[in-house]
Short mmCIF file of N, CA and C and ligand atoms in Angstrom, two decimals:
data_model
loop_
_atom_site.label_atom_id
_atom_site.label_comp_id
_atom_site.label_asym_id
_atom_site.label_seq_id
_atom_site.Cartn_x
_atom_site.Cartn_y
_atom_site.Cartn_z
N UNK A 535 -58.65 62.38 41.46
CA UNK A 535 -57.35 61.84 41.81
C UNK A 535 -57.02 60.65 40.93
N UNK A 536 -57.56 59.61 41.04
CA UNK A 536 -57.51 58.69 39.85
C UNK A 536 -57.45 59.26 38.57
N UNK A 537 -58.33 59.83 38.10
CA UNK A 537 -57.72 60.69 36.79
C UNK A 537 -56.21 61.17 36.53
N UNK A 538 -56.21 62.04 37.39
CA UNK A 538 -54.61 62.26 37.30
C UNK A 538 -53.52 61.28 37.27
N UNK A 539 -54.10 59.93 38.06
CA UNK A 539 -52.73 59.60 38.52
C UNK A 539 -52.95 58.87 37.26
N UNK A 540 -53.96 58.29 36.62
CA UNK A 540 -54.21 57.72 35.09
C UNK A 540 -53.61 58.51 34.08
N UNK A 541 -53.62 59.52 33.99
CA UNK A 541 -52.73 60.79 33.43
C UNK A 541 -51.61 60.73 33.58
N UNK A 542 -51.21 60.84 34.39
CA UNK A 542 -49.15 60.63 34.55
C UNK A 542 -49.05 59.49 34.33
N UNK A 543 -49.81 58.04 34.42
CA UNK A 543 -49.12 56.91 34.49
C UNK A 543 -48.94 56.83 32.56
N UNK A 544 -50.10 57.65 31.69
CA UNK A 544 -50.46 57.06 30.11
C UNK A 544 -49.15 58.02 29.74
N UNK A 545 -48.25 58.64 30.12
CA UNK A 545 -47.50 60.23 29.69
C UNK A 545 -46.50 59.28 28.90
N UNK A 546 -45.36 58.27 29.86
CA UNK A 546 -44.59 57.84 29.25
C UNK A 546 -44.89 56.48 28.14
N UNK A 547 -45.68 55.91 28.11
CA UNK A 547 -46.28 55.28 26.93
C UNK A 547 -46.45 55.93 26.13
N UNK A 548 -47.31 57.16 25.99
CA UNK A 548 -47.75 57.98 24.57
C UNK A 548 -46.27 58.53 23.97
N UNK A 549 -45.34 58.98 24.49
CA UNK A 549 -44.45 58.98 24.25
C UNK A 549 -43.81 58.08 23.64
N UNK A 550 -43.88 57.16 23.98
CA UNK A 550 -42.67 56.29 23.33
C UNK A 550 -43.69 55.63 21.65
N UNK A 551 -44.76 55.66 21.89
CA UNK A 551 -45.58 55.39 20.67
C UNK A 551 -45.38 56.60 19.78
N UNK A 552 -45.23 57.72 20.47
CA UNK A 552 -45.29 59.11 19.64
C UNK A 552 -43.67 58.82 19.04
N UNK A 553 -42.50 58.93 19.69
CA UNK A 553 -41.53 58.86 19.21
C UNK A 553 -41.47 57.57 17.85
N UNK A 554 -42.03 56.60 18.42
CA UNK A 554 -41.48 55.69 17.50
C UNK A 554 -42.56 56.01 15.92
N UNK A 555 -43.59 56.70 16.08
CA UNK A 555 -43.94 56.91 15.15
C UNK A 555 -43.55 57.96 14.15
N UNK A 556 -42.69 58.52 14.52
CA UNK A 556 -42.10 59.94 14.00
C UNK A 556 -40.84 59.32 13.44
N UNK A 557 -40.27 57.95 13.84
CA UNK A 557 -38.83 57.41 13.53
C UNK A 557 -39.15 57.28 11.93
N UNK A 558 -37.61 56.88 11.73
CA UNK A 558 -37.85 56.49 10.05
C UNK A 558 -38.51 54.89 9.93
N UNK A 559 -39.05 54.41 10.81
CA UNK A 559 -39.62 53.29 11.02
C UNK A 559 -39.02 51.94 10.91
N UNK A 560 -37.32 52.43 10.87
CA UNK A 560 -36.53 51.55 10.68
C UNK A 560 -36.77 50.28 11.93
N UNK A 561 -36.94 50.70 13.27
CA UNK A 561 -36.94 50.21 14.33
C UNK A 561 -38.25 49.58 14.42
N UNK A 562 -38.77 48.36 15.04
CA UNK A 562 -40.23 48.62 15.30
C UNK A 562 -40.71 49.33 16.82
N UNK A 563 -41.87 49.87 16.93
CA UNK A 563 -42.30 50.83 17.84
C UNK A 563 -42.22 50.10 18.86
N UNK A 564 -41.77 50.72 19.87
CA UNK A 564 -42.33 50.16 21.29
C UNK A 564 -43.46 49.97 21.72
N UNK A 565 -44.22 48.65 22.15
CA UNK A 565 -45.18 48.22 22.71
C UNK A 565 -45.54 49.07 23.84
N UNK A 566 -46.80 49.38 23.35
CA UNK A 566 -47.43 49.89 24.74
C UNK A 566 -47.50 48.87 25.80
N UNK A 567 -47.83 49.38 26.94
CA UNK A 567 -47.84 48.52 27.97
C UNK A 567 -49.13 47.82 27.65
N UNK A 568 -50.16 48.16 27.41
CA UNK A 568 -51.35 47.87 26.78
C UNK A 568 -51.61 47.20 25.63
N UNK A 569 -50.34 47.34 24.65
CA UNK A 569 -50.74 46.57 23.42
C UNK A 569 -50.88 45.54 23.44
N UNK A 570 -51.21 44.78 21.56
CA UNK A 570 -51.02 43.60 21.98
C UNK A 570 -49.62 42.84 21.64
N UNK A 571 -48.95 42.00 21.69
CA UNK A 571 -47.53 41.38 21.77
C UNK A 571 -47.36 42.21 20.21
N UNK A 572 -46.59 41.73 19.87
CA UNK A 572 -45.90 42.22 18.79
C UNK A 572 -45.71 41.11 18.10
N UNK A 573 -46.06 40.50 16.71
CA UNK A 573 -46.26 39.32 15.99
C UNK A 573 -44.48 39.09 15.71
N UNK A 574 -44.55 37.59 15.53
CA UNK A 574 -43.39 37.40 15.82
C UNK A 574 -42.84 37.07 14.66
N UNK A 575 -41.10 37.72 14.44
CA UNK A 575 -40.78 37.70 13.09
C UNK A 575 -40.58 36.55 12.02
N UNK A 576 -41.52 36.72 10.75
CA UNK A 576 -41.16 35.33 10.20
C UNK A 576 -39.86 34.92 9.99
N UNK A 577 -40.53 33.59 9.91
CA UNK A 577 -38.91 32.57 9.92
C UNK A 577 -38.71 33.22 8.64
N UNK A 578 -37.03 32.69 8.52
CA UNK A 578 -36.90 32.97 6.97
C UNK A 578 -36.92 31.58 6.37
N UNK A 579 -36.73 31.77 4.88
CA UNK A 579 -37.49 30.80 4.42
C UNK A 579 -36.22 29.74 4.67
N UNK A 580 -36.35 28.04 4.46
CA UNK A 580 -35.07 27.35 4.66
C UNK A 580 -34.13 27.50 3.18
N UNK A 581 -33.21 27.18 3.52
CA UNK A 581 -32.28 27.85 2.30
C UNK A 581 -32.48 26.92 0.54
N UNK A 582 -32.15 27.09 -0.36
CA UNK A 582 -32.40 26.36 -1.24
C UNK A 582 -31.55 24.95 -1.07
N UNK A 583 -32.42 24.07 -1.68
CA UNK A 583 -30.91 22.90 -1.74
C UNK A 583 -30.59 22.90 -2.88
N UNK A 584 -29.10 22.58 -2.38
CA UNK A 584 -27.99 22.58 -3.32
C UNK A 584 -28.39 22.23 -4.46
N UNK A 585 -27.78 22.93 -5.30
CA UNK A 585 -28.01 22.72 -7.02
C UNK A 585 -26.82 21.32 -7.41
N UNK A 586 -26.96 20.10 -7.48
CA UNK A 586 -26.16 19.29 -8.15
C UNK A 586 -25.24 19.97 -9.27
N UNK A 587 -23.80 19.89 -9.10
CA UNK A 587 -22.83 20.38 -10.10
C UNK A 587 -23.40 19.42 -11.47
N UNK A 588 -23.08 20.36 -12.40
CA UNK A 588 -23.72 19.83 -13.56
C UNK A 588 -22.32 18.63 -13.76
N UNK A 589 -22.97 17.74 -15.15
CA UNK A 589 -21.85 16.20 -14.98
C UNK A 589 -21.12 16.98 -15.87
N UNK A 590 -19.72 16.31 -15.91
CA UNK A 590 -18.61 16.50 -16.95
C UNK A 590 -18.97 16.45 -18.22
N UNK A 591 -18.51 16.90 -19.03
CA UNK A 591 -18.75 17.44 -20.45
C UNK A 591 -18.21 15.57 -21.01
N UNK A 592 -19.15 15.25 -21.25
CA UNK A 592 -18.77 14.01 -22.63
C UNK A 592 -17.29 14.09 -23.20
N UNK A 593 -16.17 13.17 -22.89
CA UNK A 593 -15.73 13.54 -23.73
C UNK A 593 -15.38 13.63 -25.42
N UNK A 594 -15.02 13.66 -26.02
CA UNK A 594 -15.40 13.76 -27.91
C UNK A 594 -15.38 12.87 -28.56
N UNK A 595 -14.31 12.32 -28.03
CA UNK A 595 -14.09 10.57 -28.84
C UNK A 595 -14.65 9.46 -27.90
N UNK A 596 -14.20 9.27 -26.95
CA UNK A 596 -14.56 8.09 -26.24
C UNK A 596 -15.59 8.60 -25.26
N UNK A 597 -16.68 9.53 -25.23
CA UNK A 597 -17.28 9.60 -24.60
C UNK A 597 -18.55 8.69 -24.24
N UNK A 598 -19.76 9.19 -22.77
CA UNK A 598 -20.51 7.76 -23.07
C UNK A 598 -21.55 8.18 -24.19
N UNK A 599 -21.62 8.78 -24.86
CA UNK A 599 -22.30 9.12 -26.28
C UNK A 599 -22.14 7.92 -27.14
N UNK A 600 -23.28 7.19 -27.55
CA UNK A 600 -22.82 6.20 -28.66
C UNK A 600 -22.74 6.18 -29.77
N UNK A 601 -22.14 5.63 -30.60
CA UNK A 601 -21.58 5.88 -31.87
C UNK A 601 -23.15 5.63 -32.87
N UNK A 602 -23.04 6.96 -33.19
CA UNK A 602 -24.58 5.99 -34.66
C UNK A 602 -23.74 5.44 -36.08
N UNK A 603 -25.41 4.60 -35.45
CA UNK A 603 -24.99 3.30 -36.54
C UNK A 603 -25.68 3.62 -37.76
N UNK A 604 -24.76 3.02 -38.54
CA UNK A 604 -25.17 3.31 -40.29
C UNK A 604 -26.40 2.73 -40.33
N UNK A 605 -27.16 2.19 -39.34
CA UNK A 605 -28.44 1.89 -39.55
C UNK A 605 -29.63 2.09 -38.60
N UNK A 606 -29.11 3.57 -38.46
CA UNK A 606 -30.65 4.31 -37.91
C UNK A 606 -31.16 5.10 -38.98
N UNK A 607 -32.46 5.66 -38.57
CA UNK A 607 -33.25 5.44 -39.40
C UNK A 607 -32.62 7.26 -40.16
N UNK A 608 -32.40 7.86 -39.39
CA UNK A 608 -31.78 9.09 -39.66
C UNK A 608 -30.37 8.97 -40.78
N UNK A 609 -29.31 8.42 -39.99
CA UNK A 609 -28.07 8.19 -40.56
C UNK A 609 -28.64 7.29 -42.10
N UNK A 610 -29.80 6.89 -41.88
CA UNK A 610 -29.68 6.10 -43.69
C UNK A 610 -30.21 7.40 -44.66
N UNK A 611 -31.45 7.98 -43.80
CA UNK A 611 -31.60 9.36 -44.71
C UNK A 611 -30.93 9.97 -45.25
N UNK A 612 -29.36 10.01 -44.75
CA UNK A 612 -28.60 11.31 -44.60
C UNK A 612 -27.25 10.54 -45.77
N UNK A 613 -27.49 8.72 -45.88
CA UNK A 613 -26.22 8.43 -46.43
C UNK A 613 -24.88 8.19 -45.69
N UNK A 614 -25.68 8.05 -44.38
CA UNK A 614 -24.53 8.31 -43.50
C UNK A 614 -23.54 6.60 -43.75
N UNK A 615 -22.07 7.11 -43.44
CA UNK A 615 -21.44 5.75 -43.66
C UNK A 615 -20.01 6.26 -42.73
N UNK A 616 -19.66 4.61 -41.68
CA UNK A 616 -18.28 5.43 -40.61
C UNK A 616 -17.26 5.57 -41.67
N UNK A 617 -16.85 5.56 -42.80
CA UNK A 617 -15.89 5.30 -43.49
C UNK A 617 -16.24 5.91 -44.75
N UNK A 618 -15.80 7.02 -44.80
CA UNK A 618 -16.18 8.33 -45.99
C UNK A 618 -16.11 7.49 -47.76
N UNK A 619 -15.26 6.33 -47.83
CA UNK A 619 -14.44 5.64 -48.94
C UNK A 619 -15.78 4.64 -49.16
N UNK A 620 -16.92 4.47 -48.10
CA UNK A 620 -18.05 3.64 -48.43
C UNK A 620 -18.99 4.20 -49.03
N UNK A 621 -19.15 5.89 -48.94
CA UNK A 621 -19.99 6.38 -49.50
C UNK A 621 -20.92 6.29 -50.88
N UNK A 622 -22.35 5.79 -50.93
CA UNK A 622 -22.80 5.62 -52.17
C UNK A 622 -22.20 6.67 -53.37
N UNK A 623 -21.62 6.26 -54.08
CA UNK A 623 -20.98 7.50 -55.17
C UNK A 623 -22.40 7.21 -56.15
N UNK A 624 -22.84 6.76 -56.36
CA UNK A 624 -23.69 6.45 -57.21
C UNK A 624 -25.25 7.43 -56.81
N UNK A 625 -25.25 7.59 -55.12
CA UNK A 625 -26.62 8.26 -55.48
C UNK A 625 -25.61 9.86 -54.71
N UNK A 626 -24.56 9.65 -54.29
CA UNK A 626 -24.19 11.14 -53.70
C UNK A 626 -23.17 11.25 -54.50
N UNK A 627 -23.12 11.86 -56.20
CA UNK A 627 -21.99 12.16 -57.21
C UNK A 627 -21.16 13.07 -56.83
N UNK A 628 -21.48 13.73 -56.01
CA UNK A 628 -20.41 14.94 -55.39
C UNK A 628 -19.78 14.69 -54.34
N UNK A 629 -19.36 13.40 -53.91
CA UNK A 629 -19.09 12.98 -53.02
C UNK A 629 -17.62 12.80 -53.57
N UNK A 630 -16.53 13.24 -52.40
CA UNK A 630 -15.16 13.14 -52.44
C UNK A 630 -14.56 12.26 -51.59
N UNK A 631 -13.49 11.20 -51.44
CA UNK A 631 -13.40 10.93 -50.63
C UNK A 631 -12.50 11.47 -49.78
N UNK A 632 -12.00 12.66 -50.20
CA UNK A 632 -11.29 13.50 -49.20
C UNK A 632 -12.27 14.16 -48.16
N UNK A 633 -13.50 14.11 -48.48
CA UNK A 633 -14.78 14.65 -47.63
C UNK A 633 -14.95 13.69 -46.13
N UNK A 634 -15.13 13.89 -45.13
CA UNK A 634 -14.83 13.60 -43.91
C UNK A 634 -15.40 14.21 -42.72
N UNK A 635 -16.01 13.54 -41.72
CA UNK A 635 -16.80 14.46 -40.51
C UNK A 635 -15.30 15.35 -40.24
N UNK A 636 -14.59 14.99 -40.16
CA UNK A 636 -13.35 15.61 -39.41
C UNK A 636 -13.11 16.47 -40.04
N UNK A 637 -13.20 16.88 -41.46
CA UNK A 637 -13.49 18.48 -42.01
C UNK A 637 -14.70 18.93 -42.49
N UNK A 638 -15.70 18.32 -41.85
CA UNK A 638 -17.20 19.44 -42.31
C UNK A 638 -17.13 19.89 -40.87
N UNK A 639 -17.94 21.33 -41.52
CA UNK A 639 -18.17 22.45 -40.60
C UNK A 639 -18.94 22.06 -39.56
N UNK A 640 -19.51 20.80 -39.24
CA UNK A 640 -20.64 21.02 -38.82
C UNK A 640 -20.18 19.71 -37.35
N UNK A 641 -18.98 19.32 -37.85
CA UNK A 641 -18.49 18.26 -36.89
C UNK A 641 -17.90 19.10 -35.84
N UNK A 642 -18.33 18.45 -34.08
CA UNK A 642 -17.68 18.98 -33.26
C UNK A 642 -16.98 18.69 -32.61
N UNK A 643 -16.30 17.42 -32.99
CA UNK A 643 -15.63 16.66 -32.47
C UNK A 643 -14.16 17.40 -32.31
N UNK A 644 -12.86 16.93 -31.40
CA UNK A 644 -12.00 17.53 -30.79
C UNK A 644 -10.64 17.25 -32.51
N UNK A 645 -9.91 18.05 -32.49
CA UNK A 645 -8.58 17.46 -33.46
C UNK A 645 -8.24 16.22 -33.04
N UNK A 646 -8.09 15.63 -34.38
CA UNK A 646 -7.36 14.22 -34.05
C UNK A 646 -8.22 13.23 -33.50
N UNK A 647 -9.23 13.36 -32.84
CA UNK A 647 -10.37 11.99 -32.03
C UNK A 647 -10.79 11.38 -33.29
N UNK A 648 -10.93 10.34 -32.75
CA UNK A 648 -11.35 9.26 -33.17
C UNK A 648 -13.31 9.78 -33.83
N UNK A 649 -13.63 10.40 -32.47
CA UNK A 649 -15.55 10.75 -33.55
C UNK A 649 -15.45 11.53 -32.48
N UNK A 650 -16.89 12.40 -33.02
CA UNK A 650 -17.10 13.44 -32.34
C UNK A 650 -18.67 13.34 -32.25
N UNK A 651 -19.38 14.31 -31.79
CA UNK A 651 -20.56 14.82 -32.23
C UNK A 651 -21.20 15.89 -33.18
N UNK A 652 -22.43 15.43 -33.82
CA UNK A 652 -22.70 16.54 -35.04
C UNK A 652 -24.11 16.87 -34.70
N UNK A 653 -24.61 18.09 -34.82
CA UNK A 653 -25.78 18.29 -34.28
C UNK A 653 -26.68 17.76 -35.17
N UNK A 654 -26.25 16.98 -36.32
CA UNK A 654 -27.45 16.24 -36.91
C UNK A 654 -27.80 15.14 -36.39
N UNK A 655 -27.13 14.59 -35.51
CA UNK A 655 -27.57 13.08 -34.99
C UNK A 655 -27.52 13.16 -33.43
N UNK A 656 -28.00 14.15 -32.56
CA UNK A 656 -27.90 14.72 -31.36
C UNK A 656 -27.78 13.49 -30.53
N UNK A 657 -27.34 13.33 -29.50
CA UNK A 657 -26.83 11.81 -28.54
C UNK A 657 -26.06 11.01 -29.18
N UNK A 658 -25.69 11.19 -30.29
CA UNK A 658 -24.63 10.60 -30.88
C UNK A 658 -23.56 10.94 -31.38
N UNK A 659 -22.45 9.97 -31.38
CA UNK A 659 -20.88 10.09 -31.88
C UNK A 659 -21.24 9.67 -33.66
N UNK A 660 -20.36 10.97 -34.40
CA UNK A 660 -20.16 10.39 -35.71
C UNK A 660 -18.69 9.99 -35.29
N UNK A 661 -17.90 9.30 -36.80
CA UNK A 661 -16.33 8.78 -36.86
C UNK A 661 -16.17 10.28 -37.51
N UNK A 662 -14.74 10.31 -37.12
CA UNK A 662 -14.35 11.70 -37.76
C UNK A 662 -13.50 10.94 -38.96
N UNK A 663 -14.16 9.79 -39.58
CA UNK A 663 -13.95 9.72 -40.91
C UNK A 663 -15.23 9.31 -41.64
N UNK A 664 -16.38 9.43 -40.94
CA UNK A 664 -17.39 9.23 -41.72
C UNK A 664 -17.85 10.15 -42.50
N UNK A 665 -18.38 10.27 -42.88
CA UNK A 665 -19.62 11.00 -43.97
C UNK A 665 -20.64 11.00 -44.11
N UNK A 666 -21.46 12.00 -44.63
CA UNK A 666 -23.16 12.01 -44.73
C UNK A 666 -23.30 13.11 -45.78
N UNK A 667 -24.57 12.57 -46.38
CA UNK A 667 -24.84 13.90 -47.58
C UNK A 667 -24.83 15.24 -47.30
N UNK A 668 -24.90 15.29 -45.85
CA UNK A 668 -25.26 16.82 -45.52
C UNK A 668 -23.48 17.74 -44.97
N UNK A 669 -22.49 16.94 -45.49
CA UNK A 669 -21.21 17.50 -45.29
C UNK A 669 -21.34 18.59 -45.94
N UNK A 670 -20.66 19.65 -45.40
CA UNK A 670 -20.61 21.18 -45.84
C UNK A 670 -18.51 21.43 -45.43
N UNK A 671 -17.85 22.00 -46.26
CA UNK A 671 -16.95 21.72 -45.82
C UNK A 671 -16.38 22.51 -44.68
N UNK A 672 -16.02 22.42 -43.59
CA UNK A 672 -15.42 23.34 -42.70
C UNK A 672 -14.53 24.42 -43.31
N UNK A 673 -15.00 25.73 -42.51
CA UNK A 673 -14.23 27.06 -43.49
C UNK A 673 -12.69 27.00 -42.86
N UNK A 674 -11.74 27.60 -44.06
CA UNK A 674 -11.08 27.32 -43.03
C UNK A 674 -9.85 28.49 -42.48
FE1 SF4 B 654 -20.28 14.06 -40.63
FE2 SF4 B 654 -20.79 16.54 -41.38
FE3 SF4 B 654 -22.51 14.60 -41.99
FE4 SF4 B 654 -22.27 15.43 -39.47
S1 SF4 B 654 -23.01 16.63 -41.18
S2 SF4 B 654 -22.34 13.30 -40.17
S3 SF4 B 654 -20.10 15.88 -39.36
S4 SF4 B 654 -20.41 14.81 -42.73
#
């Protein structure tokens, strides 16, 4: 008698373990009455923090970029001078004074500003009337 009634009582449990195992396992199975709890779902993770908006773009002329000075150690390599008309003619003979950051290729400064930046002197403003030996002329 106990047997049996142990028998009808296990019918609807095996069932519901049988069903849920046959599912597309989308669901999780029903706990037997017997099992053990069912582990509990991880947290999710906390969300990222906010990414700081990147800062405003420098602007070209008056940005906080500072102007290099004709006496770093780079800008003397290069001949650099804010005023294209100062240029050593004597050791740079190909030097024009129509030559100008404001038409080499390599100046990125905005039309018309006052200086810009050149990727030869990175953190720094050239004059978009200076010059340096390494002027190439902007194509145009
Ligand atoms: Fe000016 Fe061009 Fe020399 Fe840069 S490379 S400093 S833009 S002349």
């Amino acid at each position: 008698m106990t047997t049996r009634r142990r028998f009808i009582f296990m019918i609807p449990a095996s069932g519901a373990v049988l069903a849920a195992a046959c599912s597309d396992q989308a669901t999780p199975p029903a706990a037997a009455p017997d099992a053990a709890p069912a582990a509990a779902p991880m947290a999710a993770p906390p969300p990222p923090a906010p990414v700081p908006a990147a800062p405003p773009a420098a602007p070209e002329s008056s940005g906080s970029a500072p102007m290099l000075d004709e006496a770093d150690p780079a800008a003397v390599a290069l001949g650099y001078v804010a005023d294209t008309a100062r240029a050593d003619k004597t050791k740079y003979p190909n030097h024009a004074d129509s030559q100008s950051c404001a038409t080499c290729g390599l100046y990125q400064g905005t039309a018309g500003a006052d200086a810009g930046p050149c990727p030869l002197f990175a953190g720094k403003q050239v004059a978009a009337q200076g010059w340096c030996a390494s002027y190439v002329k902007k194509p145009a």
